[in-house]
Amino acid sequence: MNAQHDHNTPEDRPSGTSDSESGVEIPEWAPIEPLPSSEMVLAAIAGMVQVTATAILDPAGEFVECQRQYRSALAVLNQTSASAEQMKEAAAVLASAKSDVDMLIMVIDESVADRLLQRRKDRLHMRPSAPPADSAPNVVVHTESVGMIAARMAELWERLVAKASDLDELPEAHQLCELCAAYDAFAAEIESGRRLPPGL
């Protein structure tokens, strides 16, 4: 992947940053889409083209290839018969795959941050005298971001696909179901203003 890293991450971007300053132009008339469901995230991870929430789902779809490269490189590094050259190449692939995953997480999280900032602005325009709901003191900041959870979903998906021939032993399927339920609950709490991703 040849995308450039943006060092102005959601964690260090001032809360007053406009959408144009963050590189995303959202027309004022455009409604803010809700966060995609776990079903939509899994469909993107499985390679199905999405027509909505593409700023989140397109990067989510790229996680699987990064996970495959990571797992393949790790397998080479664990081989006692691998040559020094193979080990060196596998280490480079491993580092590159990890860097790509981190970048995709950042892209997703910036998109989520942009949506939340736009929603906050919309609320202020509608009720200038009322504080936004997500500034209430009882809002909890989650320990993981949407991008981190999507990356874990992709990792479990990739492991499931790799083990598809061994249907007797698939704990990843149960873990993935639990993670999807947790993601949907988290997304609903973000939408209702009861919870925020880290960095906001």
PDB file of C-alpha atoms in Angstrom:
ATOM      1  CA  MET A   1       0.000   0.000   0.000  1.00  0.00           C
ATOM      2  CA  ASN A   2       1.360   3.382  -0.935  1.00  0.00           C
ATOM      3  CA  ALA A   3      -0.931   5.650   1.050  1.00  0.00           C
ATOM      4  CA  GLN A   4       0.770   8.386   3.003  1.00  0.00           C
ATOM      5  CA  HIS A   5       0.362   8.544   6.746  1.00  0.00           C
ATOM      6  CA  ASP A   6      -1.433  11.589   8.093  1.00  0.00           C
ATOM      7  CA  HIS A   7       0.231  12.552  11.354  1.00  0.00           C
ATOM      8  CA  ASN A   8      -2.757  14.736  12.278  1.00  0.00           C
ATOM      9  CA  THR A   9      -4.627  11.820  13.850  1.00  0.00           C
ATOM     10  CA  PRO A  10      -7.965  12.140  15.661  1.00  0.00           C
ATOM     11  CA  GLU A  11      -6.108  12.023  18.981  1.00  0.00           C
ATOM     12  CA  ASP A  12      -4.127  15.202  18.295  1.00  0.00           C
ATOM     13  CA  ARG A  13      -6.521  17.122  16.039  1.00  0.00           C
ATOM     14  CA  PRO A  14      -8.182  20.067  17.825  1.00  0.00           C
ATOM     15  CA  SER A  15     -11.886  19.499  18.442  1.00  0.00           C
ATOM     16  CA  GLY A  16     -12.726  22.675  16.528  1.00  0.00           C
ATOM     17  CA  THR A  17     -11.114  21.459  13.295  1.00  0.00           C
ATOM     18  CA  SER A  18     -13.471  21.875  10.376  1.00  0.00           C
ATOM     19  CA  ASP A  19     -14.260  19.130   7.890  1.00  0.00           C
ATOM     20  CA  SER A  20     -12.480  21.061   5.145  1.00  0.00           C
ATOM     21  CA  GLU A  21      -9.361  21.299   7.312  1.00  0.00           C
ATOM     22  CA  SER A  22      -9.446  17.546   7.948  1.00  0.00           C
ATOM     23  CA  GLY A  23      -9.605  16.892   4.198  1.00  0.00           C
ATOM     24  CA  VAL A  24     -13.247  15.753   4.064  1.00  0.00           C
ATOM     25  CA  GLU A  25     -15.847  18.000   2.450  1.00  0.00           C
ATOM     26  CA  ILE A  26     -19.352  17.141   3.644  1.00  0.00           C
ATOM     27  CA  PRO A  27     -22.102  19.224   2.033  1.00  0.00           C
ATOM     28  CA  GLU A  28     -24.285  20.940   4.629  1.00  0.00           C
ATOM     29  CA  TRP A  29     -27.417  19.359   3.178  1.00  0.00           C
ATOM     30  CA  ALA A  30     -26.026  15.825   3.375  1.00  0.00           C
ATOM     31  CA  PRO A  31     -27.409  13.723   6.225  1.00  0.00           C
ATOM     32  CA  ILE A  32     -24.831  11.954   8.371  1.00  0.00           C
ATOM     33  CA  GLU A  33     -25.013   8.221   7.775  1.00  0.00           C
ATOM     34  CA  PRO A  34     -25.153   5.951  10.801  1.00  0.00           C
ATOM     35  CA  LEU A  35     -22.144   3.761  11.449  1.00  0.00           C
ATOM     36  CA  PRO A  36     -22.232   0.545   9.407  1.00  0.00           C
ATOM     37  CA  SER A  37     -23.506  -2.595  11.116  1.00  0.00           C
ATOM     38  CA  SER A  38     -21.270  -5.587  11.836  1.00  0.00           C
ATOM     39  CA  GLU A  39     -23.017  -7.362   8.960  1.00  0.00           C
ATOM     40  CA  MET A  40     -21.920  -4.592   6.584  1.00  0.00           C
ATOM     41  CA  VAL A  41     -18.357  -4.671   7.979  1.00  0.00           C
ATOM     42  CA  LEU A  42     -18.181  -8.461   7.508  1.00  0.00           C
ATOM     43  CA  ALA A  43     -19.551  -8.135   3.966  1.00  0.00           C
ATOM     44  CA  ALA A  44     -16.775  -5.633   3.167  1.00  0.00           C
ATOM     45  CA  ILE A  45     -14.187  -7.928   4.766  1.00  0.00           C
ATOM     46  CA  ALA A  46     -15.523 -10.805   2.644  1.00  0.00           C
ATOM     47  CA  GLY A  47     -14.922  -8.722  -0.482  1.00  0.00           C
ATOM     48  CA  MET A  48     -18.440  -7.527  -1.270  1.00  0.00           C
ATOM     49  CA  VAL A  49     -18.528  -4.019  -2.733  1.00  0.00           C
ATOM     50  CA  GLN A  50     -20.401  -1.584  -0.507  1.00  0.00           C
ATOM     51  CA  VAL A  51     -22.359   1.428  -1.750  1.00  0.00           C
ATOM     52  CA  THR A  52     -22.720   3.211   1.592  1.00  0.00           C
ATOM     53  CA  ALA A  53     -20.340   4.185   4.395  1.00  0.00           C
ATOM     54  CA  THR A  54     -17.478   3.545   1.970  1.00  0.00           C
ATOM     55  CA  ALA A  55     -15.035   5.713   3.942  1.00  0.00           C
ATOM     56  CA  ILE A  56     -15.225   3.058   6.674  1.00  0.00           C
ATOM     57  CA  LEU A  57     -16.040  -0.091   4.709  1.00  0.00           C
ATOM     58  CA  ASP A  58     -13.484   0.260   1.900  1.00  0.00           C
ATOM     59  CA  PRO A  59     -10.512   0.285   4.315  1.00  0.00           C
ATOM     60  CA  ALA A  60     -12.149  -2.521   6.325  1.00  0.00           C
ATOM     61  CA  GLY A  61     -12.165  -4.641   3.176  1.00  0.00           C
ATOM     62  CA  GLU A  62      -8.400  -4.211   2.832  1.00  0.00           C
ATOM     63  CA  PHE A  63      -7.634  -5.669   6.273  1.00  0.00           C
ATOM     64  CA  VAL A  64      -7.889  -9.287   5.109  1.00  0.00           C
ATOM     65  CA  GLU A  65      -5.028  -9.054   2.616  1.00  0.00           C
ATOM     66  CA  CYS A  66      -2.850  -7.437   5.269  1.00  0.00           C
ATOM     67  CA  GLN A  67      -3.760 -10.251   7.681  1.00  0.00           C
ATOM     68  CA  ARG A  68      -2.893 -12.885   5.055  1.00  0.00           C
ATOM     69  CA  GLN A  69       0.486 -11.310   4.411  1.00  0.00           C
ATOM     70  CA  TYR A  70       1.148 -11.079   8.147  1.00  0.00           C
ATOM     71  CA  ARG A  71       0.186 -14.721   8.777  1.00  0.00           C
ATOM     72  CA  SER A  72       2.216 -15.958   5.795  1.00  0.00           C
ATOM     73  CA  ALA A  73       5.308 -14.026   6.892  1.00  0.00           C
ATOM     74  CA  LEU A  74       4.899 -15.271  10.456  1.00  0.00           C
ATOM     75  CA  ALA A  75       4.772 -18.860   9.189  1.00  0.00           C
ATOM     76  CA  VAL A  76       8.091 -18.363   7.385  1.00  0.00           C
ATOM     77  CA  LEU A  77       9.678 -16.845  10.497  1.00  0.00           C
ATOM     78  CA  ASN A  78       8.572 -19.883  12.508  1.00  0.00           C
ATOM     79  CA  GLN A  79      10.195 -22.352  10.104  1.00  0.00           C
ATOM     80  CA  THR A  80      13.494 -23.741  11.331  1.00  0.00           C
ATOM     81  CA  SER A  81      14.459 -24.555   7.738  1.00  0.00           C
ATOM     82  CA  ALA A  82      14.039 -20.967   6.446  1.00  0.00           C
ATOM     83  CA  SER A  83      17.177 -19.366   5.052  1.00  0.00           C
ATOM     84  CA  ALA A  84      18.540 -16.047   6.288  1.00  0.00           C
ATOM     85  CA  GLU A  85      17.291 -14.376   3.101  1.00  0.00           C
ATOM     86  CA  GLN A  86      13.786 -15.825   3.552  1.00  0.00           C
ATOM     87  CA  MET A  87      13.751 -14.686   7.174  1.00  0.00           C
ATOM     88  CA  LYS A  88      14.823 -11.186   6.184  1.00  0.00           C
ATOM     89  CA  GLU A  89      12.147 -10.969   3.478  1.00  0.00           C
ATOM     90  CA  ALA A  90       9.459 -12.347   5.812  1.00  0.00           C
ATOM     91  CA  ALA A  91      10.405  -9.841   8.521  1.00  0.00           C
ATOM     92  CA  ALA A  92      10.019  -6.992   6.005  1.00  0.00           C
ATOM     93  CA  VAL A  93       6.603  -8.295   4.905  1.00  0.00           C
ATOM     94  CA  LEU A  94       5.534  -8.666   8.542  1.00  0.00           C
ATOM     95  CA  ALA A  95       6.515  -5.073   9.342  1.00  0.00           C
ATOM     96  CA  SER A  96       4.832  -3.767   6.182  1.00  0.00           C
ATOM     97  CA  ALA A  97       1.589  -5.651   6.898  1.00  0.00           C
ATOM     98  CA  LYS A  98       1.533  -4.334  10.477  1.00  0.00           C
ATOM     99  CA  SER A  99       2.113  -0.785   9.216  1.00  0.00           C
ATOM    100  CA  ASP A 100      -0.689  -1.173   6.657  1.00  0.00           C
ATOM    101  CA  VAL A 101      -3.117  -2.398   9.326  1.00  0.00           C
ATOM    102  CA  ASP A 102      -2.235   0.598  11.528  1.00  0.00           C
ATOM    103  CA  MET A 103      -2.807   2.960   8.599  1.00  0.00           C
ATOM    104  CA  LEU A 104      -6.204   1.396   7.765  1.00  0.00           C
ATOM    105  CA  ILE A 105      -7.257   1.688  11.417  1.00  0.00           C
ATOM    106  CA  MET A 106      -6.299   5.368  11.316  1.00  0.00           C
ATOM    107  CA  VAL A 107      -8.275   5.958   8.089  1.00  0.00           C
ATOM    108  CA  ILE A 108     -11.407   4.376   9.586  1.00  0.00           C
ATOM    109  CA  ASP A 109     -11.034   6.237  12.873  1.00  0.00           C
ATOM    110  CA  GLU A 110     -10.574   9.573  11.113  1.00  0.00           C
ATOM    111  CA  SER A 111     -13.750   8.932   9.123  1.00  0.00           C
ATOM    112  CA  VAL A 112     -15.656   8.146  12.333  1.00  0.00           C
ATOM    113  CA  ALA A 113     -14.224  11.288  13.970  1.00  0.00           C
ATOM    114  CA  ASP A 114     -15.270  13.419  10.986  1.00  0.00           C
ATOM    115  CA  ARG A 115     -18.825  12.060  11.211  1.00  0.00           C
ATOM    116  CA  LEU A 116     -19.053  12.755  14.938  1.00  0.00           C
ATOM    117  CA  LEU A 117     -17.691  16.283  14.532  1.00  0.00           C
ATOM    118  CA  GLN A 118     -20.183  16.987  11.743  1.00  0.00           C
ATOM    119  CA  ARG A 119     -23.035  15.622  13.862  1.00  0.00           C
ATOM    120  CA  ARG A 120     -21.913  17.813  16.783  1.00  0.00           C
ATOM    121  CA  LYS A 121     -21.942  20.866  14.494  1.00  0.00           C
ATOM    122  CA  ASP A 122     -25.398  19.967  13.192  1.00  0.00           C
ATOM    123  CA  ARG A 123     -26.744  19.733  16.755  1.00  0.00           C
ATOM    124  CA  LEU A 124     -25.275  23.121  17.638  1.00  0.00           C
ATOM    125  CA  HIS A 125     -26.865  24.723  14.550  1.00  0.00           C
ATOM    126  CA  MET A 126     -30.246  23.223  15.403  1.00  0.00           C
ATOM    127  CA  ARG A 127     -30.106  24.122  19.131  1.00  0.00           C
ATOM    128  CA  PRO A 128     -27.374  26.730  19.684  1.00  0.00           C
ATOM    129  CA  SER A 129     -28.290  27.191  23.341  1.00  0.00           C
ATOM    130  CA  ALA A 130     -28.226  23.477  24.243  1.00  0.00           C
ATOM    131  CA  PRO A 131     -24.951  21.614  24.808  1.00  0.00           C
ATOM    132  CA  PRO A 132     -24.381  18.674  22.444  1.00  0.00           C
ATOM    133  CA  ALA A 133     -25.466  15.307  23.886  1.00  0.00           C
ATOM    134  CA  ASP A 134     -22.003  13.813  23.507  1.00  0.00           C
ATOM    135  CA  SER A 135     -20.500  16.501  25.772  1.00  0.00           C
ATOM    136  CA  ALA A 136     -22.568  15.318  28.745  1.00  0.00           C
ATOM    137  CA  PRO A 137     -20.486  14.243  31.766  1.00  0.00           C
ATOM    138  CA  ASN A 138     -21.840  10.667  31.677  1.00  0.00           C
ATOM    139  CA  VAL A 139     -20.401   9.878  28.223  1.00  0.00           C
ATOM    140  CA  VAL A 140     -17.939   6.993  28.454  1.00  0.00           C
ATOM    141  CA  VAL A 141     -14.837   6.771  26.259  1.00  0.00           C
ATOM    142  CA  HIS A 142     -14.387   3.263  24.857  1.00  0.00           C
ATOM    143  CA  THR A 143     -11.018   1.506  25.132  1.00  0.00           C
ATOM    144  CA  GLU A 144     -10.993   0.465  21.446  1.00  0.00           C
ATOM    145  CA  SER A 145     -11.784   2.448  18.334  1.00  0.00           C
ATOM    146  CA  VAL A 146     -14.054   1.386  15.463  1.00  0.00           C
ATOM    147  CA  GLY A 147     -10.955   0.770  13.328  1.00  0.00           C
ATOM    148  CA  MET A 148      -9.369  -1.468  15.971  1.00  0.00           C
ATOM    149  CA  ILE A 149     -12.515  -3.559  16.267  1.00  0.00           C
ATOM    150  CA  ALA A 150     -12.840  -3.854  12.472  1.00  0.00           C
ATOM    151  CA  ALA A 151      -9.198  -5.015  12.315  1.00  0.00           C
ATOM    152  CA  ARG A 152      -9.920  -7.722  14.911  1.00  0.00           C
ATOM    153  CA  MET A 153     -13.009  -8.798  12.957  1.00  0.00           C
ATOM    154  CA  ALA A 154     -10.880  -9.116   9.815  1.00  0.00           C
ATOM    155  CA  GLU A 155      -8.225 -11.100  11.680  1.00  0.00           C
ATOM    156  CA  LEU A 156     -10.817 -13.590  12.970  1.00  0.00           C
ATOM    157  CA  TRP A 157     -12.405 -13.782   9.505  1.00  0.00           C
ATOM    158  CA  GLU A 158      -9.063 -14.534   7.878  1.00  0.00           C
ATOM    159  CA  ARG A 159      -8.312 -17.245  10.451  1.00  0.00           C
ATOM    160  CA  LEU A 160     -11.754 -18.760   9.839  1.00  0.00           C
ATOM    161  CA  VAL A 161     -11.184 -18.838   6.082  1.00  0.00           C
ATOM    162  CA  ALA A 162      -7.739 -20.410   6.579  1.00  0.00           C
ATOM    163  CA  LYS A 163      -9.270 -23.149   8.773  1.00  0.00           C
ATOM    164  CA  ALA A 164     -12.392 -23.694   6.658  1.00  0.00           C
ATOM    165  CA  SER A 165     -11.406 -27.302   5.889  1.00  0.00           C
ATOM    166  CA  ASP A 166     -11.327 -28.173   9.606  1.00  0.00           C
ATOM    167  CA  LEU A 167     -14.927 -27.521  10.598  1.00  0.00           C
ATOM    168  CA  ASP A 168     -14.645 -29.461  13.862  1.00  0.00           C
ATOM    169  CA  GLU A 169     -12.373 -26.906  15.524  1.00  0.00           C
ATOM    170  CA  LEU A 170     -13.432 -23.307  14.846  1.00  0.00           C
ATOM    171  CA  PRO A 171     -13.406 -21.281  18.087  1.00  0.00           C
ATOM    172  CA  GLU A 172     -12.846 -18.222  15.887  1.00  0.00           C
ATOM    173  CA  ALA A 173     -16.463 -18.466  14.666  1.00  0.00           C
ATOM    174  CA  HIS A 174     -17.757 -18.064  18.210  1.00  0.00           C
ATOM    175  CA  GLN A 175     -15.285 -15.262  18.915  1.00  0.00           C
ATOM    176  CA  LEU A 176     -16.309 -13.470  15.718  1.00  0.00           C
ATOM    177  CA  CYS A 177     -20.012 -13.681  16.638  1.00  0.00           C
ATOM    178  CA  GLU A 178     -19.272 -12.221  20.073  1.00  0.00           C
ATOM    179  CA  LEU A 179     -17.135  -9.455  18.568  1.00  0.00           C
ATOM    180  CA  CYS A 180     -19.867  -8.583  16.039  1.00  0.00           C
ATOM    181  CA  ALA A 181     -22.429  -8.281  18.840  1.00  0.00           C
ATOM    182  CA  ALA A 182     -20.021  -6.095  20.835  1.00  0.00           C
ATOM    183  CA  TYR A 183     -19.348  -3.910  17.781  1.00  0.00           C
ATOM    184  CA  ASP A 184     -23.082  -3.409  17.124  1.00  0.00           C
ATOM    185  CA  ALA A 185     -23.657  -2.428  20.753  1.00  0.00           C
ATOM    186  CA  PHE A 186     -20.704  -0.013  20.597  1.00  0.00           C
ATOM    187  CA  ALA A 187     -21.926   1.536  17.320  1.00  0.00           C
ATOM    188  CA  ALA A 188     -25.418   2.012  18.812  1.00  0.00           C
ATOM    189  CA  GLU A 189     -23.927   3.725  21.875  1.00  0.00           C
ATOM    190  CA  ILE A 190     -21.860   6.039  19.641  1.00  0.00           C
ATOM    191  CA  GLU A 191     -24.967   6.901  17.595  1.00  0.00           C
ATOM    192  CA  SER A 192     -26.982   7.668  20.759  1.00  0.00           C
ATOM    193  CA  GLY A 193     -24.167   9.795  22.217  1.00  0.00           C
ATOM    194  CA  ARG A 194     -23.652   7.559  25.254  1.00  0.00           C
ATOM    195  CA  ARG A 195     -20.145   6.467  24.299  1.00  0.00           C
ATOM    196  CA  LEU A 196     -17.214   7.885  22.347  1.00  0.00           C
ATOM    197  CA  PRO A 197     -14.277   6.210  20.618  1.00  0.00           C
ATOM    198  CA  PRO A 198     -10.864   6.940  22.141  1.00  0.00           C
ATOM    199  CA  GLY A 199      -9.247  10.209  21.076  1.00  0.00           C
ATOM    200  CA  LEU A 200     -12.463  12.278  20.894  1.00  0.00           C
TER     201      LEU A 200
END
